[in-house]
Structures are given as structure tokens and as C-alpha cells.
Amino acid sequence: MRFREVKYLFFALICMCVTPLITRAECDYQRQAELSRLASNVQLAYTYDGTNFTVYMTNLTSDLYAEDNYGRIYYGDGNEKTFNFHSDTVRFDIYSNDSACRGEKLLRKTINLPTINAYSLYDECKQYPNFKYCQKWGNFTITQEQFNLSLNNYKQELNAKVQSQIEEKSSVWEIILETLQNNVPMFIFFGVIIGLTVIVIMFRRRKEK
């Protein structure tokens, strides 16, 4: 009797060991290929609202789930999903959620979010948006002192340029005035000639009438 019980117990242990192998075997190559195709259809995009990035994930079906590089898991249902991130490179590993292939890694999707230039948020950059360190995107590895020094040089260059334009306009106006002053007799002469010509033309027209 004891031998029969041991035999049944041994048989039960064999069944328990073999069953997971049989279940795992159901995840055949064709199913894996289909899941990989579904994973490749997952699309990522982002928008920026001035404070952070919103990442959009589409086509994540119920056969799949995704895990980002922060360890957060997102299960698919076919609807668009949104996540908030700061400037970073975000990775999404996409896995199978199929009962026969659950946990099988299918592929990785990566989206590179641009780096926001912290200096672009300064009041000085609102006043001088064309300054090289006031660009919205970029990671400028400079100190505050270097930023201030470069900004002061930029201001001086702008002031010098404006002053040069003012002097150039003044110079042109001075040339015009000088030309008029040096040629007053000539302008008077031509003015008289033009005036007499107009008077003669008007006189003839009246005579003809």
C-alpha cells in the first residue's frame, strides 16, 4: 500500500514539472513573430507645455505591456497612453502579455527628449532672446559668472551696433545738408527755370482757350 502511494506521489511530481514545459511550448515561433509585429507598431511622440514633456504611446494592445527605464509598468488596452517626463532619454521595453508567452521581451523603444536650457528661463533671456546662451534647448556647461560676462559683452556689442547705425544716419543727413548748402545758387537757378516754364505753359493753355 505504501509503495502504491509513493508511486502516485512520484507521478504527481512528474506532472507538475512537465506541465509548465508544455504551457511554455505553446509560445511557438509564429506567435512570437506576431507579438513582435504588434510591438513594432507601438509609436511614441511627445509635446512640451513649458514645464514638462508629455509622452504619448499608441498601439499598445492588450497582448503587450511596457516598462520604462524608471521601472514603471504600463499595460496595453489599445488606447493612447500619456506620461509626464522631464528632459531625458526615455526607454520602453515592450513585453508579451500573452498567457503562453508572458514576460517575453520583444523589443525596446527609445524617445529622446531635448534638454531645456535653464538659462533660457532667466529674465535677461526674455529681454535678449537672441543671446547665444538664451536658446530654449541645449545644455550649456558654463558658470553663472561666465554667463553674466558673456551677456555684458553681448550688450556692449548691441549698443555699439546701434550707435554705429545712428552715426551712419547722421552722416548721411549731414552729407545731404552740406550738398544743399554748397549748391544753393544752382538750386535757385533751376527753381527759377522750372517756375518760368510752368508759368509759360499755363499762359499758353489759357490763350488757346
mmCIF file of C-alpha atoms in Angstrom:
data_model
loop_
_atom_site.group_PDB
_atom_site.id
_atom_site.type_symbol
_atom_site.label_atom_id
_atom_site.label_comp_id
_atom_site.label_asym_id
_atom_site.label_seq_id
_atom_site.Cartn_x
_atom_site.Cartn_y
_atom_site.Cartn_z
ATOM 1 C CA MET A 1 0.000 0.000 0.000
ATOM 2 C CA ARG A 2 2.801 2.354 0.821
ATOM 3 C CA PHE A 3 4.528 1.566 -2.479
ATOM 4 C CA ARG A 4 1.350 2.471 -4.414
ATOM 5 C CA GLU A 5 1.091 5.809 -2.583
ATOM 6 C CA VAL A 6 4.724 6.597 -3.315
ATOM 7 C CA LYS A 7 4.134 5.747 -6.985
ATOM 8 C CA TYR A 8 1.163 8.122 -7.221
ATOM 9 C CA LEU A 9 3.117 10.838 -5.460
ATOM 10 C CA PHE A 10 6.045 10.395 -7.819
ATOM 11 C CA PHE A 11 3.687 10.535 -10.814
ATOM 12 C CA ALA A 12 2.104 13.742 -9.494
ATOM 13 C CA LEU A 13 5.517 15.375 -9.099
ATOM 14 C CA ILE A 14 6.413 14.472 -12.689
ATOM 15 C CA CYS A 15 3.150 16.026 -13.946
ATOM 16 C CA MET A 16 3.834 19.216 -12.008
ATOM 17 C CA CYS A 17 7.279 19.528 -13.582
ATOM 18 C CA VAL A 18 6.155 18.725 -17.093
ATOM 19 C CA THR A 19 3.069 20.989 -17.175
ATOM 20 C CA PRO A 20 4.986 24.325 -17.193
ATOM 21 C CA LEU A 21 7.151 22.994 -20.005
ATOM 22 C CA ILE A 22 4.078 22.098 -22.030
ATOM 23 C CA THR A 23 2.496 25.509 -21.361
ATOM 24 C CA ARG A 24 5.719 27.270 -22.317
ATOM 25 C CA ALA A 25 5.933 25.242 -25.501
ATOM 26 C CA GLU A 26 2.662 26.792 -26.661
ATOM 27 C CA CYS A 27 4.557 30.064 -27.271
ATOM 28 C CA ASP A 28 5.744 28.972 -30.683
ATOM 29 C CA TYR A 29 7.745 30.898 -33.244
ATOM 30 C CA GLN A 30 4.657 32.014 -35.158
ATOM 31 C CA ARG A 31 3.074 33.551 -32.062
ATOM 32 C CA GLN A 32 6.326 35.268 -31.106
ATOM 33 C CA ALA A 33 6.584 36.722 -34.608
ATOM 34 C CA GLU A 34 3.036 38.039 -34.360
ATOM 35 C CA LEU A 35 3.728 39.610 -30.967
ATOM 36 C CA SER A 36 6.940 41.188 -32.276
ATOM 37 C CA ARG A 37 4.966 42.684 -35.149
ATOM 38 C CA LEU A 38 2.448 44.153 -32.696
ATOM 39 C CA ALA A 39 5.288 45.559 -30.579
ATOM 40 C CA SER A 40 6.904 47.192 -33.613
ATOM 41 C CA ASN A 41 3.635 49.052 -34.255
ATOM 42 C CA VAL A 42 3.853 50.827 -30.890
ATOM 43 C CA GLN A 43 4.550 54.507 -31.551
ATOM 44 C CA LEU A 44 5.990 57.219 -29.295
ATOM 45 C CA ALA A 45 5.630 61.000 -29.591
ATOM 46 C CA TYR A 46 5.878 63.973 -27.243
ATOM 47 C CA THR A 47 4.735 67.549 -26.681
ATOM 48 C CA TYR A 48 6.144 70.294 -24.455
ATOM 49 C CA ASP A 49 3.948 72.712 -22.498
ATOM 50 C CA GLY A 50 6.594 74.923 -20.918
ATOM 51 C CA THR A 51 7.070 72.953 -17.707
ATOM 52 C CA ASN A 52 7.434 69.316 -18.714
ATOM 53 C CA PHE A 53 7.133 66.808 -21.546
ATOM 54 C CA THR A 54 4.089 64.671 -22.223
ATOM 55 C CA VAL A 55 4.961 61.397 -23.957
ATOM 56 C CA TYR A 56 2.224 59.699 -25.968
ATOM 57 C CA MET A 57 2.225 55.944 -26.572
ATOM 58 C CA THR A 58 -0.173 54.442 -29.106
ATOM 59 C CA ASN A 59 -0.931 50.916 -30.380
ATOM 60 C CA LEU A 60 -0.060 49.183 -27.101
ATOM 61 C CA THR A 61 -2.559 46.320 -27.321
ATOM 62 C CA SER A 62 -3.784 44.010 -24.552
ATOM 63 C CA ASP A 63 -1.283 41.373 -25.768
ATOM 64 C CA LEU A 64 1.550 43.654 -24.644
ATOM 65 C CA TYR A 65 2.837 45.659 -21.728
ATOM 66 C CA ALA A 66 5.683 48.151 -21.450
ATOM 67 C CA GLU A 67 8.199 49.011 -18.745
ATOM 68 C CA ASP A 68 10.139 52.290 -18.753
ATOM 69 C CA ASN A 69 13.689 52.816 -17.510
ATOM 70 C CA TYR A 70 12.262 54.002 -14.173
ATOM 71 C CA GLY A 71 10.682 50.589 -13.557
ATOM 72 C CA ARG A 72 7.091 51.694 -14.146
ATOM 73 C CA ILE A 73 4.862 49.216 -15.985
ATOM 74 C CA TYR A 74 2.079 50.144 -18.416
ATOM 75 C CA TYR A 75 -0.452 47.571 -19.574
ATOM 76 C CA GLY A 76 -1.941 47.860 -23.028
ATOM 77 C CA ASP A 77 -5.588 48.197 -23.927
ATOM 78 C CA GLY A 78 -5.295 49.698 -27.405
ATOM 79 C CA ASN A 79 -5.944 53.264 -26.204
ATOM 80 C CA GLU A 80 -3.463 56.130 -26.260
ATOM 81 C CA LYS A 81 -1.446 56.488 -23.068
ATOM 82 C CA THR A 82 0.266 59.615 -21.743
ATOM 83 C CA PHE A 83 3.171 60.013 -19.327
ATOM 84 C CA ASN A 84 4.962 63.075 -17.959
ATOM 85 C CA PHE A 85 8.738 63.350 -18.031
ATOM 86 C CA HIS A 86 11.447 65.984 -17.806
ATOM 87 C CA SER A 87 14.319 66.298 -20.285
ATOM 88 C CA ASP A 88 15.721 62.799 -20.632
ATOM 89 C CA THR A 89 16.176 59.783 -22.855
ATOM 90 C CA VAL A 90 13.249 57.511 -22.042
ATOM 91 C CA ARG A 91 13.350 53.808 -22.850
ATOM 92 C CA PHE A 92 10.360 51.488 -23.022
ATOM 93 C CA ASP A 93 10.953 47.735 -23.040
ATOM 94 C CA ILE A 94 7.917 46.027 -24.552
ATOM 95 C CA TYR A 95 6.978 42.557 -23.324
ATOM 96 C CA SER A 96 4.435 39.919 -24.226
ATOM 97 C CA ASN A 97 1.314 39.807 -22.090
ATOM 98 C CA ASP A 98 0.083 36.678 -23.837
ATOM 99 C CA SER A 99 -0.698 33.859 -21.403
ATOM 100 C CA ALA A 100 1.627 31.482 -23.269
ATOM 101 C CA CYS A 101 4.495 33.964 -23.667
ATOM 102 C CA ARG A 102 4.026 36.318 -20.713
ATOM 103 C CA GLY A 103 7.183 38.228 -19.829
ATOM 104 C CA GLU A 104 8.899 37.564 -23.149
ATOM 105 C CA LYS A 105 10.857 40.715 -24.087
ATOM 106 C CA LEU A 106 10.027 41.663 -27.660
ATOM 107 C CA LEU A 107 11.872 44.931 -28.328
ATOM 108 C CA ARG A 108 12.908 48.317 -26.933
ATOM 109 C CA LYS A 109 11.540 51.703 -27.988
ATOM 110 C CA THR A 110 13.505 54.867 -27.182
ATOM 111 C CA ILE A 111 12.479 58.520 -27.335
ATOM 112 C CA ASN A 112 14.994 61.330 -26.856
ATOM 113 C CA LEU A 113 13.544 64.389 -25.130
ATOM 114 C CA PRO A 114 15.546 67.583 -25.775
ATOM 115 C CA THR A 115 17.328 69.258 -22.892
ATOM 116 C CA ILE A 116 15.820 72.529 -21.705
ATOM 117 C CA ASN A 117 18.375 75.310 -21.297
ATOM 118 C CA ALA A 118 17.957 76.523 -17.710
ATOM 119 C CA TYR A 119 19.356 79.955 -18.621
ATOM 120 C CA SER A 120 16.514 80.498 -21.113
ATOM 121 C CA LEU A 121 14.156 80.930 -18.137
ATOM 122 C CA TYR A 122 16.103 83.965 -16.859
ATOM 123 C CA ASP A 123 14.573 87.438 -17.140
ATOM 124 C CA GLU A 124 17.699 88.542 -19.017
ATOM 125 C CA CYS A 125 16.931 85.992 -21.720
ATOM 126 C CA LYS A 126 13.414 87.350 -22.098
ATOM 127 C CA GLN A 127 14.980 90.743 -22.768
ATOM 128 C CA TYR A 128 17.745 89.403 -25.022
ATOM 129 C CA PRO A 129 16.278 86.249 -26.659
ATOM 130 C CA ASN A 130 18.929 86.230 -29.420
ATOM 131 C CA PHE A 131 21.805 85.926 -26.970
ATOM 132 C CA LYS A 132 23.650 82.649 -27.643
ATOM 133 C CA TYR A 133 23.092 81.273 -24.127
ATOM 134 C CA CYS A 134 19.370 82.129 -24.183
ATOM 135 C CA GLN A 135 18.371 79.426 -26.653
ATOM 136 C CA LYS A 136 15.432 77.371 -25.429
ATOM 137 C CA TRP A 137 17.122 73.994 -25.952
ATOM 138 C CA GLY A 138 20.637 72.944 -25.029
ATOM 139 C CA ASN A 139 22.846 72.013 -22.116
ATOM 140 C CA PHE A 140 25.383 74.804 -21.666
ATOM 141 C CA THR A 141 28.096 73.813 -19.213
ATOM 142 C CA ILE A 142 29.029 77.326 -18.127
ATOM 143 C CA THR A 143 29.060 79.025 -14.756
ATOM 144 C CA GLN A 144 26.838 81.911 -13.710
ATOM 145 C CA GLU A 145 29.872 84.184 -13.857
ATOM 146 C CA GLN A 146 30.628 83.151 -17.445
ATOM 147 C CA PHE A 147 27.000 83.721 -18.397
ATOM 148 C CA ASN A 148 26.999 87.233 -16.915
ATOM 149 C CA LEU A 149 30.317 88.129 -18.559
ATOM 150 C CA SER A 150 29.183 86.926 -21.991
ATOM 151 C CA LEU A 151 25.855 88.744 -21.612
ATOM 152 C CA ASN A 152 27.623 92.021 -20.741
ATOM 153 C CA ASN A 153 29.838 91.654 -23.827
ATOM 154 C CA TYR A 154 26.729 90.981 -25.922
ATOM 155 C CA LYS A 155 25.038 94.116 -24.571
ATOM 156 C CA GLN A 156 28.110 96.204 -25.395
ATOM 157 C CA GLU A 157 28.190 94.827 -28.935
ATOM 158 C CA LEU A 158 24.490 95.662 -29.377
ATOM 159 C CA ASN A 159 24.998 99.197 -28.074
ATOM 160 C CA ALA A 160 27.998 99.697 -30.348
ATOM 161 C CA LYS A 161 25.993 98.487 -33.324
ATOM 162 C CA VAL A 162 23.078 100.810 -32.534
ATOM 163 C CA GLN A 163 25.456 103.741 -32.068
ATOM 164 C CA SER A 164 27.113 102.948 -35.393
ATOM 165 C CA GLN A 165 23.741 102.955 -37.146
ATOM 166 C CA ILE A 166 22.843 106.300 -35.563
ATOM 167 C CA GLU A 167 26.157 107.805 -36.633
ATOM 168 C CA GLU A 168 25.712 106.436 -40.143
ATOM 169 C CA LYS A 169 22.247 108.001 -40.452
ATOM 170 C CA SER A 170 23.571 111.285 -39.066
ATOM 171 C CA SER A 171 26.429 111.185 -41.551
ATOM 172 C CA VAL A 172 24.050 110.665 -44.487
ATOM 173 C CA TRP A 173 21.858 113.549 -43.335
ATOM 174 C CA GLU A 174 24.889 115.785 -42.915
ATOM 175 C CA ILE A 175 26.005 114.974 -46.457
ATOM 176 C CA ILE A 176 22.580 115.914 -47.807
ATOM 177 C CA LEU A 177 22.589 119.211 -45.907
ATOM 178 C CA GLU A 178 26.118 120.021 -46.995
ATOM 179 C CA THR A 179 25.215 119.292 -50.620
ATOM 180 C CA LEU A 180 22.233 121.610 -50.415
ATOM 181 C CA GLN A 181 24.275 124.387 -48.777
ATOM 182 C CA ASN A 182 27.095 124.183 -51.350
ATOM 183 C CA ASN A 183 24.719 124.233 -54.311
ATOM 184 C CA VAL A 184 22.141 126.841 -53.254
ATOM 185 C CA PRO A 185 22.732 129.085 -56.332
ATOM 186 C CA MET A 186 22.337 126.104 -58.644
ATOM 187 C CA PHE A 187 19.074 125.001 -56.963
ATOM 188 C CA ILE A 188 17.753 128.591 -57.133
ATOM 189 C CA PHE A 189 18.616 128.787 -60.826
ATOM 190 C CA PHE A 190 16.876 125.513 -61.656
ATOM 191 C CA GLY A 191 13.945 126.519 -59.473
ATOM 192 C CA VAL A 192 13.503 129.752 -61.411
ATOM 193 C CA ILE A 193 13.728 127.918 -64.743
ATOM 194 C CA ILE A 194 11.125 125.354 -63.655
ATOM 195 C CA GLY A 195 8.848 128.095 -62.332
ATOM 196 C CA LEU A 196 9.058 130.138 -65.550
ATOM 197 C CA THR A 197 8.395 127.040 -67.615
ATOM 198 C CA VAL A 198 5.250 126.266 -65.626
ATOM 199 C CA ILE A 199 4.041 129.874 -65.988
ATOM 200 C CA VAL A 200 4.590 129.836 -69.770
ATOM 201 C CA ILE A 201 2.722 126.537 -70.165
ATOM 202 C CA MET A 202 -0.228 127.788 -68.113
ATOM 203 C CA PHE A 203 -0.308 131.100 -70.084
ATOM 204 C CA ARG A 204 -0.383 129.280 -73.437
ATOM 205 C CA ARG A 205 -3.213 126.987 -72.297
ATOM 206 C CA ARG A 206 -5.316 129.967 -71.248
ATOM 207 C CA LYS A 207 -4.603 131.711 -74.548
ATOM 208 C CA GLU A 208 -5.688 128.664 -76.512
ATOM 209 C CA LYS A 209 -8.973 128.549 -74.618
#
